[in-house]
């Protein structure tokens, strides 16, 4: 975009690119410097935009504006571009130029009535520059007709902050004129949590390192969960960067991440386009079908809506005609715009001269622009977490429900609480009292559901070797502690987001028998290996020192004969089932029992994959098989 070709921008451009003689001279002394000088003089910056997606509403809520150098230039990549600018003492000028260009291009493409935010990058060095408060950004916004409230100043964390007082002063300046603030690349730079605590940003963007393969790395999951807890306690919204796979998205959604961006949805492009590469399936991921009483859709009540252009006195008449209605969703052509609340409107109109001053204003002027809006396919657990995460302070009782981006209806929190309570009661009725895990009734129910849907899944049957002699030798209480240990290990191994989204299932058959089932066939070996290794590390602590030293205990077997029993181990029998392979749960139980028996023959911590009766192709010790 050639800014110089636009009228009345000369002053703004002089503020943006006002190189002095020494800067010009320094740029002319190297090849990269001359290329950068040409970018300045010929307005060769390219502006690209990458969408940021609100996971609760499953739609774009913002775009991050980025700049590139000329396509064939070594300065095309932003790290090279801004690195060369810093080396030649023109980082502040380039930073301003990039901001003005991005604002101009965003304003050209983004619709005025869309509540989209623009994330605008600014470096720490530019913020700390003594000229940072000249108001170039604000002037550009005014010229192009954008409100500062739509802009998020994104501070990169890749440079050290040498003067915190000056930095905070600059941030407060931006906030004073309406900008929101985000910290970029948290976890990869110099400043860390101090910037977070000092700035108290509206958004914090988590570096892609902590997102990459988070579904396979429990440490990353714990790190993300810790950051989310901190963010919610400080009223900060979290943006996870670099999301590239559906599996990563599943974990982030389950953990309660607010916003995401990455190549899974769209790469940075010159044109602002609302079409994403990724489309949420009609049913939850991996074809898991939640029953209606497990999703938000089951709470939807048909509420009449009002238009954002409707006059307030007209809406007040509607409230008077419907005394039991506390709110009206504001919907234009099926798209949710906000919510108007009875009490807020009536209080406004009841003031002195309220009818005269406000009656002919439109709904858009006073509506709640940030009501809770959730997708119909979201689970009740997700909505419950949103309500109770501590970030929001809900004073209203209703929320809006969308389906495929269109208004569906409203729900209320009383119904949500009632439904959650009913589900928990149903679950508790069939839970094993010792482990707290679902028992045989829920296990059978889950098996029947997957079989009916003709889905491919696996079953791991986990059994403890030498448990009865230990139970007899030490005590039933110590035996119960071992059962609790196994339940804890399994719960910490199988990702909770897969359990809550019904992609995986953990159950306690009874005694020392457990089951893990799931749709993620590719990764069950990783889970089995982790379960066995954790058990091997922790089980020794349940034996007295002398029994640890000799590797077991003397006890009576099932035949009543006294013999030596080694330290307990686990045997895991595995069955992989293709879509439509079985017709009823009893077939699965029979195959899993055979797999467990083969695993127990191997001695020690072992896994056996059952393929067909009599096969011994997978009869290997786990330490050899998964090394």
Short mmCIF file of C-alpha atoms in Angstrom, two decimals, residues 133-492:
data_model
loop_
_atom_site.label_atom_id
_atom_site.label_comp_id
_atom_site.label_asym_id
_atom_site.label_seq_id
_atom_site.Cartn_x
_atom_site.Cartn_y
_atom_site.Cartn_z
CA UNK A 133 4.71 9.23 22.93
CA UNK A 134 4.55 11.40 19.83
CA UNK A 135 1.13 9.92 19.09
CA UNK A 136 1.83 8.54 15.62
CA UNK A 137 -0.29 5.44 16.27
CA UNK A 138 -3.22 7.44 17.61
CA UNK A 139 -3.06 9.88 14.70
CA UNK A 140 -3.09 6.97 12.24
CA UNK A 141 -6.14 5.45 13.95
CA UNK A 142 -7.98 8.78 13.84
CA UNK A 143 -7.15 9.27 10.18
CA UNK A 144 -8.38 5.81 9.21
CA UNK A 145 -11.43 5.89 11.47
CA UNK A 146 -10.48 3.11 13.89
CA UNK A 147 -11.23 3.30 17.60
CA UNK A 148 -8.27 2.67 19.97
CA UNK A 149 -10.55 0.24 21.83
CA UNK A 150 -10.26 -2.11 18.84
CA UNK A 151 -6.45 -2.20 19.04
CA UNK A 152 -4.28 -4.45 21.19
CA UNK A 153 -0.67 -3.29 21.55
CA UNK A 154 1.37 -6.50 21.48
CA UNK A 155 4.71 -6.16 23.29
CA UNK A 156 7.31 -8.69 22.19
CA UNK A 157 9.18 -10.30 25.07
CA UNK A 158 12.28 -11.12 23.02
CA UNK A 159 14.26 -8.07 24.21
CA UNK A 160 15.35 -7.18 27.77
CA UNK A 161 13.71 -4.25 29.51
CA UNK A 162 16.40 -2.00 30.92
CA UNK A 163 14.19 0.73 32.37
CA UNK A 164 11.00 -0.67 33.89
CA UNK A 165 9.74 2.70 35.09
CA UNK A 166 9.93 4.17 31.59
CA UNK A 167 8.41 1.00 30.14
CA UNK A 168 5.42 1.09 32.52
CA UNK A 169 4.99 4.81 31.82
CA UNK A 170 4.77 4.10 28.09
CA UNK A 171 2.30 1.22 28.61
CA UNK A 172 0.12 3.41 30.82
CA UNK A 173 0.12 6.04 28.08
CA UNK A 174 -1.29 3.55 25.59
CA UNK A 175 -3.88 2.38 28.10
CA UNK A 176 -4.93 5.95 28.90
CA UNK A 177 -6.09 6.46 25.31
CA UNK A 178 -8.01 3.20 25.12
CA UNK A 179 -5.57 0.55 23.86
CA UNK A 180 -5.50 -2.94 25.32
CA UNK A 181 -2.13 -4.58 26.00
CA UNK A 182 -0.76 -8.05 25.26
CA UNK A 183 2.57 -9.68 26.10
CA UNK A 184 3.90 -11.73 23.19
CA UNK A 185 6.07 -14.87 23.28
CA UNK A 186 5.71 -15.50 27.02
CA UNK A 187 8.17 -18.17 28.05
CA UNK A 188 10.73 -17.56 25.31
CA UNK A 189 12.23 -14.19 26.17
CA UNK A 190 14.07 -12.19 28.76
CA UNK A 191 11.47 -10.60 30.95
CA UNK A 192 9.19 -13.43 32.03
CA UNK A 193 6.74 -13.10 34.85
CA UNK A 194 8.02 -9.71 36.00
CA UNK A 195 6.56 -8.03 32.91
CA UNK A 196 3.32 -9.87 33.52
CA UNK A 197 3.10 -8.74 37.14
CA UNK A 198 4.15 -5.15 36.38
CA UNK A 199 2.04 -4.62 33.25
CA UNK A 200 -0.99 -6.78 34.20
CA UNK A 201 -1.81 -7.17 30.50
CA UNK A 202 -5.24 -7.84 29.02
CA UNK A 203 -3.78 -10.73 27.01
CA UNK A 204 -0.74 -12.96 27.28
CA UNK A 205 0.42 -14.98 24.29
CA UNK A 206 2.08 -18.32 25.06
CA UNK A 207 5.07 -19.21 22.89
CA UNK A 208 4.45 -22.05 20.42
CA UNK A 209 7.15 -24.19 22.10
CA UNK A 210 4.68 -24.96 24.89
CA UNK A 211 1.88 -25.72 22.41
CA UNK A 212 3.77 -28.00 20.04
CA UNK A 213 2.76 -31.64 20.72
CA UNK A 214 1.15 -30.71 24.05
CA UNK A 215 -1.10 -33.76 23.64
CA UNK A 216 1.99 -35.97 23.95
CA UNK A 217 3.87 -34.07 26.67
CA UNK A 218 2.38 -34.09 30.14
CA UNK A 219 4.92 -31.52 31.39
CA UNK A 220 3.76 -29.01 28.76
CA UNK A 221 0.16 -29.68 29.75
CA UNK A 222 0.97 -28.99 33.41
CA UNK A 223 2.89 -25.83 32.46
CA UNK A 224 -0.04 -24.56 30.40
CA UNK A 225 -2.49 -25.37 33.17
CA UNK A 226 -0.35 -23.42 35.66
CA UNK A 227 -0.20 -20.39 33.38
CA UNK A 228 -3.96 -20.52 32.88
CA UNK A 229 -4.56 -20.58 36.62
CA UNK A 230 -2.31 -17.54 37.05
CA UNK A 231 -3.90 -15.75 34.08
CA UNK A 232 -7.44 -16.24 35.32
CA UNK A 233 -6.54 -15.03 38.81
CA UNK A 234 -5.20 -11.80 37.24
CA UNK A 235 -8.03 -11.29 34.75
CA UNK A 236 -5.75 -11.97 31.77
CA UNK A 237 -6.91 -13.84 28.68
CA UNK A 238 -4.55 -16.45 27.24
CA UNK A 239 -3.71 -16.79 23.54
CA UNK A 240 -1.98 -20.04 22.54
CA UNK A 241 0.23 -19.49 19.49
CA UNK A 242 1.40 -21.99 16.90
CA UNK A 243 -1.53 -24.43 16.96
CA UNK A 244 -0.88 -26.82 14.09
CA UNK A 245 -2.84 -29.99 14.84
CA UNK A 246 -6.29 -31.02 15.93
CA UNK A 247 -4.79 -32.98 18.84
CA UNK A 248 -3.15 -29.83 20.19
CA UNK A 249 -6.43 -27.98 19.80
CA UNK A 250 -8.26 -30.65 21.82
CA UNK A 251 -5.93 -30.23 24.79
CA UNK A 252 -6.04 -26.43 24.69
CA UNK A 253 -9.83 -26.49 24.52
CA UNK A 254 -10.11 -28.86 27.46
CA UNK A 255 -7.66 -26.83 29.56
CA UNK A 256 -9.76 -23.73 29.01
CA UNK A 257 -7.46 -21.64 26.82
CA UNK A 258 -9.35 -18.52 25.71
CA UNK A 259 -7.91 -17.81 22.26
CA UNK A 260 -5.74 -19.61 19.71
CA UNK A 261 -3.93 -18.90 16.48
CA UNK A 262 -1.79 -21.00 14.17
CA UNK A 263 -1.44 -22.75 10.84
CA UNK A 264 -4.23 -25.21 11.70
CA UNK A 265 -6.63 -22.30 11.11
CA UNK A 266 -4.76 -20.10 8.63
CA UNK A 267 -1.32 -18.80 7.73
CA UNK A 268 -0.74 -15.02 7.66
CA UNK A 269 -2.24 -13.65 4.44
CA UNK A 270 -2.46 -10.24 2.80
CA UNK A 271 -6.24 -10.42 2.53
CA UNK A 272 -8.40 -10.47 5.66
CA UNK A 273 -10.56 -13.52 5.12
CA UNK A 274 -12.99 -15.08 7.57
CA UNK A 275 -12.82 -18.53 5.96
CA UNK A 276 -10.67 -20.83 8.12
CA UNK A 277 -8.78 -23.88 6.88
CA UNK A 278 -10.03 -25.80 9.91
CA UNK A 279 -13.72 -26.41 10.39
CA UNK A 280 -15.10 -27.73 13.64
CA UNK A 281 -16.95 -31.00 13.02
CA UNK A 282 -20.68 -31.13 13.59
CA UNK A 283 -20.00 -33.62 16.35
CA UNK A 284 -17.06 -33.33 18.77
CA UNK A 285 -13.57 -34.32 17.63
CA UNK A 286 -12.88 -37.94 16.65
CA UNK A 287 -16.62 -38.47 16.04
CA UNK A 288 -17.42 -38.78 19.73
CA UNK A 289 -21.13 -38.16 20.12
CA UNK A 290 -22.16 -36.58 23.40
CA UNK A 291 -25.73 -37.10 24.47
CA UNK A 292 -27.90 -34.00 24.44
CA UNK A 293 -27.99 -33.85 28.24
CA UNK A 294 -24.16 -33.61 28.16
CA UNK A 295 -23.97 -30.60 25.81
CA UNK A 296 -24.99 -26.96 26.00
CA UNK A 297 -27.60 -27.52 23.28
CA UNK A 298 -29.72 -29.39 25.81
CA UNK A 299 -30.04 -26.17 27.83
CA UNK A 300 -31.24 -24.02 24.90
CA UNK A 301 -34.54 -22.20 25.40
CA UNK A 302 -36.12 -20.30 22.53
CA UNK A 303 -35.93 -16.60 23.45
CA UNK A 304 -37.32 -13.82 21.25
CA UNK A 305 -34.55 -11.52 20.03
CA UNK A 306 -34.32 -7.82 19.24
CA UNK A 307 -32.38 -5.93 16.58
CA UNK A 308 -29.41 -3.71 17.36
CA UNK A 309 -31.19 -0.87 15.48
CA UNK A 310 -34.43 -1.22 17.43
CA UNK A 311 -35.36 1.80 19.58
CA UNK A 312 -35.17 1.43 23.36
CA UNK A 313 -38.74 2.53 24.07
CA UNK A 314 -39.91 -0.27 21.77
CA UNK A 315 -37.80 -2.82 23.66
CA UNK A 316 -39.15 -1.55 26.99
CA UNK A 317 -42.68 -2.23 25.70
CA UNK A 318 -41.65 -5.80 24.88
CA UNK A 319 -40.34 -6.26 28.41
CA UNK A 320 -43.61 -4.96 29.85
CA UNK A 321 -45.52 -7.45 27.71
CA UNK A 322 -43.27 -10.30 28.95
CA UNK A 323 -42.92 -9.80 32.75
CA UNK A 324 -41.08 -13.12 33.18
CA UNK A 325 -38.34 -12.24 30.66
CA UNK A 326 -35.12 -10.79 32.11
CA UNK A 327 -33.25 -10.26 28.85
CA UNK A 328 -33.41 -10.20 25.07
CA UNK A 329 -30.50 -11.40 22.92
CA UNK A 330 -29.55 -8.85 20.28
CA UNK A 331 -29.42 -10.59 16.91
CA UNK A 332 -28.99 -9.20 13.39
CA UNK A 333 -29.57 -11.62 10.50
CA UNK A 334 -28.90 -14.58 12.77
CA UNK A 335 -25.62 -13.19 14.12
CA UNK A 336 -25.38 -12.49 17.85
CA UNK A 337 -24.44 -8.88 18.63
CA UNK A 338 -25.00 -8.73 22.39
CA UNK A 339 -27.63 -8.83 25.12
CA UNK A 340 -30.00 -6.24 26.57
CA UNK A 341 -31.02 -6.74 30.19
CA UNK A 342 -34.39 -5.77 31.65
CA UNK A 343 -32.99 -4.24 34.85
CA UNK A 344 -30.33 -2.17 33.06
CA UNK A 345 -32.82 -0.77 30.56
CA UNK A 346 -35.57 -0.05 33.07
CA UNK A 347 -33.13 1.62 35.47
CA UNK A 348 -31.91 3.83 32.63
CA UNK A 349 -35.40 4.85 31.50
CA UNK A 350 -36.61 5.37 35.09
CA UNK A 351 -34.10 8.14 35.71
CA UNK A 352 -35.16 11.75 35.54
CA UNK A 353 -35.83 12.56 31.87
CA UNK A 354 -34.77 8.96 31.08
CA UNK A 355 -37.50 8.39 28.49
CA UNK A 356 -36.78 11.69 26.77
CA UNK A 357 -33.00 11.25 26.78
CA UNK A 358 -32.74 7.57 25.92
CA UNK A 359 -36.06 6.29 24.58
CA UNK A 360 -35.18 7.00 20.95
CA UNK A 361 -31.66 5.63 21.18
CA UNK A 362 -30.97 2.29 19.54
CA UNK A 363 -30.29 -0.96 21.34
CA UNK A 364 -26.70 -0.88 20.04
CA UNK A 365 -25.99 2.16 22.22
CA UNK A 366 -26.55 0.45 25.56
CA UNK A 367 -26.51 -3.32 24.95
CA UNK A 368 -24.09 -5.61 26.76
CA UNK A 369 -21.54 -6.27 24.03
CA UNK A 370 -19.81 -9.07 25.93
CA UNK A 371 -22.43 -11.52 27.17
CA UNK A 372 -21.49 -15.16 27.56
CA UNK A 373 -21.89 -16.79 24.15
CA UNK A 374 -21.20 -20.53 23.77
CA UNK A 375 -21.45 -23.06 20.96
CA UNK A 376 -24.26 -25.59 21.16
CA UNK A 377 -21.82 -28.48 20.81
CA UNK A 378 -19.75 -27.43 23.84
CA UNK A 379 -19.88 -29.81 26.77
CA UNK A 380 -21.51 -28.85 30.03
CA UNK A 381 -18.09 -29.32 31.64
CA UNK A 382 -16.60 -26.63 29.37
CA UNK A 383 -19.37 -24.16 30.22
CA UNK A 384 -19.15 -24.96 33.91
CA UNK A 385 -15.41 -24.29 33.84
CA UNK A 386 -15.98 -20.97 32.07
CA UNK A 387 -18.40 -19.89 34.79
CA UNK A 388 -16.25 -21.01 37.73
CA UNK A 389 -12.72 -20.24 36.50
CA UNK A 390 -12.53 -17.02 38.53
CA UNK A 391 -11.83 -14.75 35.56
CA UNK A 392 -15.43 -13.67 35.10
CA UNK A 393 -17.79 -12.25 37.70
CA UNK A 394 -21.25 -13.08 36.47
CA UNK A 395 -24.08 -10.95 37.85
CA UNK A 396 -26.60 -12.08 35.24
CA UNK A 397 -28.27 -15.48 35.00
CA UNK A 398 -28.53 -16.07 31.25
CA UNK A 399 -26.16 -16.89 28.41
CA UNK A 400 -26.55 -17.09 24.63
CA UNK A 401 -26.20 -20.30 22.62
CA UNK A 402 -25.05 -20.40 18.99
CA UNK A 403 -25.08 -23.27 16.52
CA UNK A 404 -22.93 -23.11 13.39
CA UNK A 405 -22.34 -19.42 14.13
CA UNK A 406 -26.08 -18.64 14.18
CA UNK A 407 -28.27 -17.70 17.13
CA UNK A 408 -30.03 -20.77 18.59
CA UNK A 409 -31.45 -19.68 21.94
CA UNK A 410 -30.55 -18.86 25.54
CA UNK A 411 -29.79 -20.87 28.64
CA UNK A 412 -29.64 -20.08 32.33
CA UNK A 413 -27.17 -21.04 35.00
CA UNK A 414 -29.78 -22.66 37.24
CA UNK A 415 -30.43 -25.26 34.56
CA UNK A 416 -26.68 -25.72 34.06
CA UNK A 417 -26.14 -26.37 37.78
CA UNK A 418 -29.08 -28.77 37.89
CA UNK A 419 -27.83 -30.72 34.85
CA UNK A 420 -24.24 -30.93 36.13
CA UNK A 421 -25.50 -32.14 39.51
CA UNK A 422 -27.67 -34.83 37.88
CA UNK A 423 -24.74 -36.11 35.81
CA UNK A 424 -22.47 -36.23 38.86
CA UNK A 425 -25.08 -38.15 40.82
CA UNK A 426 -25.47 -40.66 38.00
CA UNK A 427 -21.70 -41.08 37.81
CA UNK A 428 -21.31 -41.48 41.58
CA UNK A 429 -23.95 -44.23 41.67
CA UNK A 430 -21.74 -46.48 39.57
CA UNK A 431 -18.28 -45.43 40.78
CA UNK A 432 -15.95 -47.77 42.66
CA UNK A 433 -15.82 -46.40 46.24
CA UNK A 434 -12.09 -47.21 46.64
CA UNK A 435 -10.66 -45.79 43.41
CA UNK A 436 -13.43 -43.32 42.59
CA UNK A 437 -13.33 -44.62 39.01
CA UNK A 438 -16.40 -45.71 37.02
CA UNK A 439 -17.39 -49.33 37.56
CA UNK A 440 -18.87 -52.02 35.34
CA UNK A 441 -22.12 -50.26 34.43
CA UNK A 442 -20.41 -47.17 32.91
CA UNK A 443 -17.77 -49.40 31.31
CA UNK A 444 -20.44 -51.42 29.53
CA UNK A 445 -22.30 -48.26 28.56
CA UNK A 446 -19.20 -46.76 26.95
CA UNK A 447 -18.39 -49.96 25.08
CA UNK A 448 -21.92 -50.18 23.72
CA UNK A 449 -21.80 -46.56 22.55
CA UNK A 450 -18.57 -47.00 20.56
CA UNK A 451 -19.73 -50.30 19.13
CA UNK A 452 -23.05 -48.79 18.04
CA UNK A 453 -21.23 -45.88 16.37
CA UNK A 454 -18.91 -48.38 14.62
CA UNK A 455 -15.79 -46.63 15.83
CA UNK A 456 -12.28 -48.05 15.99
CA UNK A 457 -10.98 -48.18 19.56
CA UNK A 458 -8.60 -50.01 21.89
CA UNK A 459 -9.02 -51.67 25.28
CA UNK A 460 -6.23 -52.08 27.86
CA UNK A 461 -7.00 -54.62 30.59
CA UNK A 462 -4.66 -53.95 33.54
CA UNK A 463 -4.11 -56.60 36.22
CA UNK A 464 -1.74 -56.69 39.24
CA UNK A 465 0.63 -59.66 39.55
CA UNK A 466 1.13 -61.08 43.07
CA UNK A 467 -1.47 -58.81 44.60
CA UNK A 468 -3.27 -61.41 46.77
CA UNK A 469 -0.11 -62.58 48.58
CA UNK A 470 0.79 -58.94 49.30
CA UNK A 471 -2.74 -58.28 50.58
CA UNK A 472 -2.57 -61.31 52.88
CA UNK A 473 1.00 -60.63 54.05
CA UNK A 474 0.73 -56.91 54.85
CA UNK A 475 -2.97 -56.09 55.31
CA UNK A 476 -6.13 -55.33 53.40
CA UNK A 477 -5.55 -51.66 54.17
CA UNK A 478 -2.16 -51.74 52.45
CA UNK A 479 -3.76 -53.59 49.56
CA UNK A 480 -6.33 -50.79 49.25
CA UNK A 481 -3.47 -48.28 49.13
CA UNK A 482 -1.99 -50.15 46.17
CA UNK A 483 -5.33 -49.99 44.37
CA UNK A 484 -5.45 -46.23 45.02
CA UNK A 485 -1.89 -45.92 43.69
CA UNK A 486 -2.81 -47.61 40.41
CA UNK A 487 -5.88 -45.40 40.00
CA UNK A 488 -3.72 -42.32 40.59
CA UNK A 489 -1.09 -43.43 38.05
CA UNK A 490 -3.70 -44.13 35.38
CA UNK A 491 -5.49 -40.83 36.01
CA UNK A 492 -2.22 -38.92 35.64
#
